[in-house]
mmCIF file of C-alpha atoms in Angstrom:
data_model
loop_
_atom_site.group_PDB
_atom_site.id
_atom_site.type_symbol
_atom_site.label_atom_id
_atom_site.label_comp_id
_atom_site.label_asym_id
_atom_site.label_seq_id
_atom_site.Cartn_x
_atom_site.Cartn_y
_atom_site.Cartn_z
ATOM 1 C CA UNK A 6 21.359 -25.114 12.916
ATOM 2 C CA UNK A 7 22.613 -23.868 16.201
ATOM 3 C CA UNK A 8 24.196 -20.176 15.584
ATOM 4 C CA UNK A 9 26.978 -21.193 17.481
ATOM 5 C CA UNK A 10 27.159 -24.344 15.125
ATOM 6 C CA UNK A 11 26.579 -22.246 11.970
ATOM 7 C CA UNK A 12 29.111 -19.760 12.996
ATOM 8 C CA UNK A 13 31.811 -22.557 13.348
ATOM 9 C CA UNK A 14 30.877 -23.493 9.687
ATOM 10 C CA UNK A 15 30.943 -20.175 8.459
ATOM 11 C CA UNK A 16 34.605 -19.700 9.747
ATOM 12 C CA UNK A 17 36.041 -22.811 8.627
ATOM 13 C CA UNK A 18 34.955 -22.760 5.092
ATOM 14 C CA UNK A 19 36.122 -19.010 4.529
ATOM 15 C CA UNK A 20 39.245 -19.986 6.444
ATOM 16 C CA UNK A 21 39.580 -22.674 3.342
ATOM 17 C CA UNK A 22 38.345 -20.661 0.705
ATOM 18 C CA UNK A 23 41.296 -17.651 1.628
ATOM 19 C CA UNK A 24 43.676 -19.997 1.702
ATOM 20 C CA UNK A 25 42.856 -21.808 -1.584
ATOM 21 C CA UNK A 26 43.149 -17.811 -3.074
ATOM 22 C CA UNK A 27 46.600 -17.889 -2.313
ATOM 23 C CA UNK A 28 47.133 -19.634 -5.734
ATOM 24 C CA UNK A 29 45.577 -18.391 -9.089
ATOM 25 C CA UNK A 30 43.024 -21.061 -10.547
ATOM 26 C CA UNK A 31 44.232 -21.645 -14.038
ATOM 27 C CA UNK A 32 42.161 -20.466 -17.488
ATOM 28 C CA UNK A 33 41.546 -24.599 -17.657
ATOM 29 C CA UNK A 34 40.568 -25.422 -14.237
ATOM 30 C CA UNK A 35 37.771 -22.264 -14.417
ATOM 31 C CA UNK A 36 36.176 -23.586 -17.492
ATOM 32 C CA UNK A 37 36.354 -27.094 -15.849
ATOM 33 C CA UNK A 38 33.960 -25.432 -13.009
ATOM 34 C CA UNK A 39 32.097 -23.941 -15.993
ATOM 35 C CA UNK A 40 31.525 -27.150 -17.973
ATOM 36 C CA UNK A 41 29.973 -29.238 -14.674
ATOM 37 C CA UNK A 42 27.831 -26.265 -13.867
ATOM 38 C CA UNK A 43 26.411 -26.339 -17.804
ATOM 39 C CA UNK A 44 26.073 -30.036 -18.188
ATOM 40 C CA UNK A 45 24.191 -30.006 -15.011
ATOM 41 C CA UNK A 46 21.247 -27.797 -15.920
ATOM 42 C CA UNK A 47 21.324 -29.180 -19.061
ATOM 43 C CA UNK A 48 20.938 -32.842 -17.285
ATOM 44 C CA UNK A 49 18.450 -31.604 -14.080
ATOM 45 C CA UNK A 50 16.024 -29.074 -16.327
ATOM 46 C CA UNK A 51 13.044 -31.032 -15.035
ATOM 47 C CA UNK A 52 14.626 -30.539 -11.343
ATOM 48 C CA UNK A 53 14.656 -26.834 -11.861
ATOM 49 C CA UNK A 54 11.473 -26.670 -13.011
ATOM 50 C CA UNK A 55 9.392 -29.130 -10.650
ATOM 51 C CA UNK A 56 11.675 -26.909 -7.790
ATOM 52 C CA UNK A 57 10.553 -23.603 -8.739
ATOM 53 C CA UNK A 58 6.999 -25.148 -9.652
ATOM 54 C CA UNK A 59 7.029 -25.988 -6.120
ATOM 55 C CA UNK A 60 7.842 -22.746 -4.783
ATOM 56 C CA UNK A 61 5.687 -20.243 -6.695
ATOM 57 C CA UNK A 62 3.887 -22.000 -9.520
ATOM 58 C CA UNK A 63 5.795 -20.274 -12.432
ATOM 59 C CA UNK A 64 4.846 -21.520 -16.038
ATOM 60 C CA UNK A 65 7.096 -23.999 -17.536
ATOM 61 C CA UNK A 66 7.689 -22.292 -20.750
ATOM 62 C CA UNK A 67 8.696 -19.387 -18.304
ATOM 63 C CA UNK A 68 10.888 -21.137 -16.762
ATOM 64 C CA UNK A 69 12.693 -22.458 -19.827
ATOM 65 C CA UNK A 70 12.921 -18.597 -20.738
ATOM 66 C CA UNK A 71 13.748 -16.757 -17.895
ATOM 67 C CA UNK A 72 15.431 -19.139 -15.734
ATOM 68 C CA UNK A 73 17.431 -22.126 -17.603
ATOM 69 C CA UNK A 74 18.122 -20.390 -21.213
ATOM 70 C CA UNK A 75 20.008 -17.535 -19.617
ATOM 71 C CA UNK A 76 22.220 -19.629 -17.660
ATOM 72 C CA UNK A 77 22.640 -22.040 -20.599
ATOM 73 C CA UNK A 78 23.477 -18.918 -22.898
ATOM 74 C CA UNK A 79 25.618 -17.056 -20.577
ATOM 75 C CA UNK A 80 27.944 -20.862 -19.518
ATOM 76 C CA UNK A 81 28.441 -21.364 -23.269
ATOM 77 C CA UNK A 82 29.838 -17.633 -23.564
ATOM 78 C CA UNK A 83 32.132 -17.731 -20.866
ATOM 79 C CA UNK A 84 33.579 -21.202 -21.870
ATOM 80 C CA UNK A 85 34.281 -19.315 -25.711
ATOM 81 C CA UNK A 86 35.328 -16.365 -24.656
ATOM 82 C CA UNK A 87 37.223 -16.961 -21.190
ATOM 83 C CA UNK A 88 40.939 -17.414 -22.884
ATOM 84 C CA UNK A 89 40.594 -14.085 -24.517
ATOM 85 C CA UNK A 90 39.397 -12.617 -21.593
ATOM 86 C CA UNK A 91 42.352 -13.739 -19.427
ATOM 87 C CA UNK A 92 45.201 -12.681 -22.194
ATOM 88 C CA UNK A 93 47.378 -9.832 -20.230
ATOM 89 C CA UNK A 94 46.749 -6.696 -22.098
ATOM 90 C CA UNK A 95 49.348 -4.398 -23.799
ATOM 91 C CA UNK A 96 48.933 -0.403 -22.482
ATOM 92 C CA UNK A 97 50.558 1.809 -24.440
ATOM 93 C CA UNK A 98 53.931 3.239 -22.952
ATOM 94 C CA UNK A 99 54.013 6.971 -21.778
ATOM 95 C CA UNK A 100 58.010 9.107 -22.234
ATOM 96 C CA UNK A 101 58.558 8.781 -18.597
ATOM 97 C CA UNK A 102 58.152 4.848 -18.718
ATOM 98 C CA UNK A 103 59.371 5.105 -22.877
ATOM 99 C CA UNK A 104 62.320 2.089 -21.447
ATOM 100 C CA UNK A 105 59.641 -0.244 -19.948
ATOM 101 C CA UNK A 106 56.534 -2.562 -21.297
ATOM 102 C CA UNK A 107 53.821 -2.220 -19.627
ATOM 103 C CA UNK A 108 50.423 -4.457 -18.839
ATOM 104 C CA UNK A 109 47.128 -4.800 -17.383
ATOM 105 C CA UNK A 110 46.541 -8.138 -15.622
ATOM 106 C CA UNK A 111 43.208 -9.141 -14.625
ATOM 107 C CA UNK A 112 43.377 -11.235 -11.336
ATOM 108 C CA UNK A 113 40.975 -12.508 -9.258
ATOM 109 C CA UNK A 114 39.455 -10.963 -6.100
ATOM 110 C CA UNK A 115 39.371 -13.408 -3.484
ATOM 111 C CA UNK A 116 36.346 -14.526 -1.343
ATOM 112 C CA UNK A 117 32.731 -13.523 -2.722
ATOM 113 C CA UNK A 118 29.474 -13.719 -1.586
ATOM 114 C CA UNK A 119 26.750 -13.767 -3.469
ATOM 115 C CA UNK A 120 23.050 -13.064 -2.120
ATOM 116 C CA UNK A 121 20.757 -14.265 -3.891
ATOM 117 C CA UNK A 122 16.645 -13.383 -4.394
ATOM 118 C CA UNK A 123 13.848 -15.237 -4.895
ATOM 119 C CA UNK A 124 12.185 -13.865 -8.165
ATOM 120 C CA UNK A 125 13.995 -15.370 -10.600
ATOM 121 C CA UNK A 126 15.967 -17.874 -8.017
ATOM 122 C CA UNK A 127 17.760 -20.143 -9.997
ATOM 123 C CA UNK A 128 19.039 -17.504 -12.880
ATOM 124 C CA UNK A 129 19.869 -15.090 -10.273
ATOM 125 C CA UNK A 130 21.800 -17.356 -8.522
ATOM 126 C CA UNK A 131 23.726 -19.198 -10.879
ATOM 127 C CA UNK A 132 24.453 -16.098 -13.065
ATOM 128 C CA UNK A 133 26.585 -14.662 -10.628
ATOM 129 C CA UNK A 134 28.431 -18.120 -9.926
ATOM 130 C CA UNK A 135 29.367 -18.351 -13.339
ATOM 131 C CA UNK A 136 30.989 -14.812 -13.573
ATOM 132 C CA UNK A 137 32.675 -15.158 -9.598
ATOM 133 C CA UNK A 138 34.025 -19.037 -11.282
ATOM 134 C CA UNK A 139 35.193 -17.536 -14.649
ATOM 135 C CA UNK A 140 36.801 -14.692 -12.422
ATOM 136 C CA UNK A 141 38.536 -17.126 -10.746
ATOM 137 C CA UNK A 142 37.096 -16.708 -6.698
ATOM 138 C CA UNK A 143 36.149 -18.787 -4.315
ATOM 139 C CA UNK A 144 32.296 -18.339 -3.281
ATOM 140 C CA UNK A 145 30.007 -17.993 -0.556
ATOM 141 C CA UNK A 146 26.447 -18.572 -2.196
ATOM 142 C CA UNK A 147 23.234 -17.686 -0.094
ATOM 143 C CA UNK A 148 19.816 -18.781 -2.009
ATOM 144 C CA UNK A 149 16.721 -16.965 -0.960
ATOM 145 C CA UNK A 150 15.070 -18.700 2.032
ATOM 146 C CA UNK A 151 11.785 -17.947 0.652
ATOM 147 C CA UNK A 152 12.029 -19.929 -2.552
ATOM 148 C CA UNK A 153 13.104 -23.209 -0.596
ATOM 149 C CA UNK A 154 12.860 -26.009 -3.009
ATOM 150 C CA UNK A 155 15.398 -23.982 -5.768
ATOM 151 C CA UNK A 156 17.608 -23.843 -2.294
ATOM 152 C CA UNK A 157 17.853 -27.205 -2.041
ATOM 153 C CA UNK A 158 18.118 -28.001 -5.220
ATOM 154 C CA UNK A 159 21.105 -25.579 -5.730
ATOM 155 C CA UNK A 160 22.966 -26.601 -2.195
ATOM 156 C CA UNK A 161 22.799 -30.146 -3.534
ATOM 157 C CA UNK A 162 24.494 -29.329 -7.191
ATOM 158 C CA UNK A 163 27.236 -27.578 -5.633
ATOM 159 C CA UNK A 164 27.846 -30.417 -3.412
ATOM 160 C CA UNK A 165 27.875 -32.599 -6.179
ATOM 161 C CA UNK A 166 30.078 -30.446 -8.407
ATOM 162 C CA UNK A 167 32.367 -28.664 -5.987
ATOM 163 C CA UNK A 168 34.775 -28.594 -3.277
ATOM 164 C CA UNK A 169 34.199 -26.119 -0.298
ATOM 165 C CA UNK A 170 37.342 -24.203 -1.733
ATOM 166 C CA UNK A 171 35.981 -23.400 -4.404
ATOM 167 C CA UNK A 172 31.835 -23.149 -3.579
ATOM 168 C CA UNK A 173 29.876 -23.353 -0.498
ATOM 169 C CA UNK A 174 26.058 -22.741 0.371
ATOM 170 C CA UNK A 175 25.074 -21.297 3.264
ATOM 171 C CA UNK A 176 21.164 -21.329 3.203
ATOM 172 C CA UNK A 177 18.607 -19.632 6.014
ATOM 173 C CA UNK A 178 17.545 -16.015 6.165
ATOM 174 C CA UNK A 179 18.450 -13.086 8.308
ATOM 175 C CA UNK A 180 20.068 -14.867 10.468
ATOM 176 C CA UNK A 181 22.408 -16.849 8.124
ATOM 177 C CA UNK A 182 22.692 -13.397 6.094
ATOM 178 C CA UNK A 183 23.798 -11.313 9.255
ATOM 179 C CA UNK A 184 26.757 -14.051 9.917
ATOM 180 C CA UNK A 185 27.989 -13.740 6.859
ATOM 181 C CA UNK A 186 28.307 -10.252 6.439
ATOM 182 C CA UNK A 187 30.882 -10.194 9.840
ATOM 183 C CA UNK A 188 33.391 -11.950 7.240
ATOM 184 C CA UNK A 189 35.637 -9.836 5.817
ATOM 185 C CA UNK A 190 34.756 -10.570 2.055
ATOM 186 C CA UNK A 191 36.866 -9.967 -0.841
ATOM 187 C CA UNK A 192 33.545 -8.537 -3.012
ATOM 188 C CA UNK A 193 29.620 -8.965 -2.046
ATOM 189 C CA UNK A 194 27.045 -9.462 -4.824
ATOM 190 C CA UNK A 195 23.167 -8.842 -3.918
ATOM 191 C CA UNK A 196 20.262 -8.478 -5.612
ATOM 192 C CA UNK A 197 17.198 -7.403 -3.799
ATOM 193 C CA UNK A 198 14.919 -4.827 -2.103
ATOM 194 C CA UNK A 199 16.933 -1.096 -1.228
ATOM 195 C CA UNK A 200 16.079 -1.422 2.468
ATOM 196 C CA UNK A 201 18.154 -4.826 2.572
ATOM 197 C CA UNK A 202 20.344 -3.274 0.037
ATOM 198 C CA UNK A 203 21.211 -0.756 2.784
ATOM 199 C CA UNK A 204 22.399 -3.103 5.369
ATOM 200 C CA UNK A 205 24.873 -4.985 3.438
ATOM 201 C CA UNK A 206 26.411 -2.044 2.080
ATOM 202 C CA UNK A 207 26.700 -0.564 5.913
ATOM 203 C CA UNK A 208 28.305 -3.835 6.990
ATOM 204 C CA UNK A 209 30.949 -4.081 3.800
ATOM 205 C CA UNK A 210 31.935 -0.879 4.635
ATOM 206 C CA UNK A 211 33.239 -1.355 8.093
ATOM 207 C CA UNK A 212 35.777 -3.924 6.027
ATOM 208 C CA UNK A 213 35.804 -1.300 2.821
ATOM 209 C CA UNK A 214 34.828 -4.448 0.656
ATOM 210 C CA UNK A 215 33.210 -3.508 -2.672
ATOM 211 C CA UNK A 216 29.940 -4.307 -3.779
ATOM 212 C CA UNK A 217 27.429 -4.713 -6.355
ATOM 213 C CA UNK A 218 24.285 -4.076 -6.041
ATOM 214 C CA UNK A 219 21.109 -4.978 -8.024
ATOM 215 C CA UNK A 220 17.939 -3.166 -6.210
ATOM 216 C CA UNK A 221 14.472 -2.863 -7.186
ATOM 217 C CA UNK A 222 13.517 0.705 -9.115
ATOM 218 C CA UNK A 223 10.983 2.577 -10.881
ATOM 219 C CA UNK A 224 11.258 2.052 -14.692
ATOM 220 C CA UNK A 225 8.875 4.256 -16.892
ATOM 221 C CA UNK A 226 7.943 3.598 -20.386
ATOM 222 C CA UNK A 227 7.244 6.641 -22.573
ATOM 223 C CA UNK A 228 4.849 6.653 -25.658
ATOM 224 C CA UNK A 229 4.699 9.258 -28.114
ATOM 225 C CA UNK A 230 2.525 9.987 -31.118
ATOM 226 C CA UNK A 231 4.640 8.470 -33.554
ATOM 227 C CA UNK A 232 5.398 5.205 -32.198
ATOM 228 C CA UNK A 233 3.922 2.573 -33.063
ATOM 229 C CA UNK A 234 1.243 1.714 -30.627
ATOM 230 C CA UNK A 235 -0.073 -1.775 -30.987
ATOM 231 C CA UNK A 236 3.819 -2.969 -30.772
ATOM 232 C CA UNK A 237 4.201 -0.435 -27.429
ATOM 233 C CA UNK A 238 1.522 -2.470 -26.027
ATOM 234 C CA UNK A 239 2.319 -5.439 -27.089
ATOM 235 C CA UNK A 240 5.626 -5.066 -25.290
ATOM 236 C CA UNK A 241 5.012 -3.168 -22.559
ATOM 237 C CA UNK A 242 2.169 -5.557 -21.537
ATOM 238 C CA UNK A 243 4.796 -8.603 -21.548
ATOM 239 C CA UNK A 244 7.371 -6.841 -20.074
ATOM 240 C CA UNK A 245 5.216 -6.060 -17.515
ATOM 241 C CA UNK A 246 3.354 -9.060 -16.533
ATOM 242 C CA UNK A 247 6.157 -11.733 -17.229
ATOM 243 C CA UNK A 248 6.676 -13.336 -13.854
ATOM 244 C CA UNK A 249 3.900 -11.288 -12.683
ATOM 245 C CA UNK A 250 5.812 -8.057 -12.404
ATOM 246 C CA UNK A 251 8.132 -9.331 -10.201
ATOM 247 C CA UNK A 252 11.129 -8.257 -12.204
ATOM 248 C CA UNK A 253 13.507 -4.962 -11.512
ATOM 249 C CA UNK A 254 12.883 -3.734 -14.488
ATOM 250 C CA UNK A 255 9.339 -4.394 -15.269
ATOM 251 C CA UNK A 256 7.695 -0.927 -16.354
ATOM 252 C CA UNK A 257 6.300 0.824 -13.810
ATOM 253 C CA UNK A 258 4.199 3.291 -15.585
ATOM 254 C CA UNK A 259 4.192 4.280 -18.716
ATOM 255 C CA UNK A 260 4.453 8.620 -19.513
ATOM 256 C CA UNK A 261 1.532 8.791 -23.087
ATOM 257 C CA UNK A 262 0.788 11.453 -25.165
ATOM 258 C CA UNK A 263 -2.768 12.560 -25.002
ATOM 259 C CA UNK A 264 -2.954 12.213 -28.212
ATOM 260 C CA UNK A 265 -3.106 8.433 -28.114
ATOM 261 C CA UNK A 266 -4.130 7.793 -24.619
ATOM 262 C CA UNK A 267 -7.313 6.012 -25.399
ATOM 263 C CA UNK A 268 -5.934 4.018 -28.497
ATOM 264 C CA UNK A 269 -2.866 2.733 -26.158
ATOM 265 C CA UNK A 270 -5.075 2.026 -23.208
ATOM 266 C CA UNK A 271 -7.176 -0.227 -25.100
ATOM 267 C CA UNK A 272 -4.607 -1.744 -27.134
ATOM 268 C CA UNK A 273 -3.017 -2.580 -23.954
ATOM 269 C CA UNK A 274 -6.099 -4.038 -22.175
ATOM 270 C CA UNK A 275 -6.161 -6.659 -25.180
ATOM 271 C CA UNK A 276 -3.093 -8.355 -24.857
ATOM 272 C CA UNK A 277 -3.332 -7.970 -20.992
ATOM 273 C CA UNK A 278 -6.487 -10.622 -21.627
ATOM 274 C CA UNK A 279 -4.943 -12.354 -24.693
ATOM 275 C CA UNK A 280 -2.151 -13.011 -21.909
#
């Protein structure tokens, strides 16, 4: 796409999803959004899978775990727990406001993008989603460029299952990414590398939009002499090589007592080859 052509189409759907945040969604229209997202990946699961089997070759069984489960699990727990979530919430009154009730009322914040990685690049994507949806926002959603099969696959369920007011993919990569962050979001969502990480918290901060950030980090494991060291390795070695270490918290390195260096190191080396 042309950038002058992609720039158009940037404007016009944020145009349409600020003024569909003039209204509150209702608790019933959310888990509506909710539902069609859920019965979809429980409907496309061999989709997902032959996508990101196309992309990077990750194990089915993987897949089920780290990818579709989560989103399953985390769907079902919004849908149960949304109502209660939404309820406006009695705060106790202080003796200057003693004549008054008083409430907390959780409303939604507007426009959100979402930037998505390509490690886990379905979950990661659709995990968000659910929490911008159950929050009520409209969304931006940008899947990674370099997984492009789960792209597609996710641009075409959320043009089966939603209007641009409510959800809109914008694939590509840095240029795509560099467009968007000229908008004047309501709240940016990114996980990723710091260096990228950087950028978009530069650019949200020229509009003082708030961010979260999810960025890759060191994550030690530490052994002592009285754990117990055939489960350490047992579950350090997963942890480490599920989705072969490409995970923000995968361990690192792992701090052992002398004491049970050599006893670790080879219990470790066994499941590392039972894996």
């Amino acid at each position: 796409m042309e950038a002058s052509d992609l720039k158009q189409k940037i404007d016009s759907v944020f145009q349409v999803q600020v003024d569909a945040n003039e209204t509150i969604r209702p608790l019933e229209y959310r888990k509506e959004l909710i539902q069609k997202v859920l019965n979809w990946i429980l409907e496309n699961e061999s989709k997902i899978k032959d996508s990101i089997n196309q992309d990077f070759k990750k194990p089915e069984i993987e897949i089920e775990l780290t990818e579709i489960w989560f989103c399953i699990k985390e769907a079902r727990y919004i849908l149960r727990n949304l109502r209660r979530w939404m309820k406006k919430e009695s705060v106790s009154k202080t003796l200057a406001l003693i004549s008054t009730r008083s409430y907390i009322i959780r409303e939604p914040k507007g426009v959100v993008l979402i930037i998505a990685p390509w490690n886990y690049p379905f979950q990661l994507t659709i995990m968000p989603l659910l929490a911008a949806i159950a929050s009520g926002n409209s969304v931006f959603l940008k899947p990674s460029e370099k997984t492009p099969n789960v792209s597609s696959l996710i641009n075409e369920m959320v043009l089966g299952l939603f209007d641009l007011k409510d959800v809109a993919v914008f694939e590509g990569g840095e240029q795509t990414v560099s467009m968007l962050l000229e908008k004047r979001f309501n709240h940016i969502l990114y996980t990723g590398g710091t260096a990228v990480g950087q950028i978009v918290m530069e650019k949200a901060s020229k509009h003082l939009t708030p961010v979260t950030l999810e960025l890759g980090g060191k994550c030690p494991a530490l052994v002592d002499s009285s754990a117990n060291i055939k489960e350490a390795a047992k579950k350090i070695a997963y942890f480490k090589f599920m989705n072969a270490g490409q995970t923000c918290v995968a361990p690192d390195y792992v701090l052992v007592d002398e004491k049970i260096e050599n006893e670790f190191t080879n219990e470790i080396k066994k499941y590392v080859e039972s894996m």
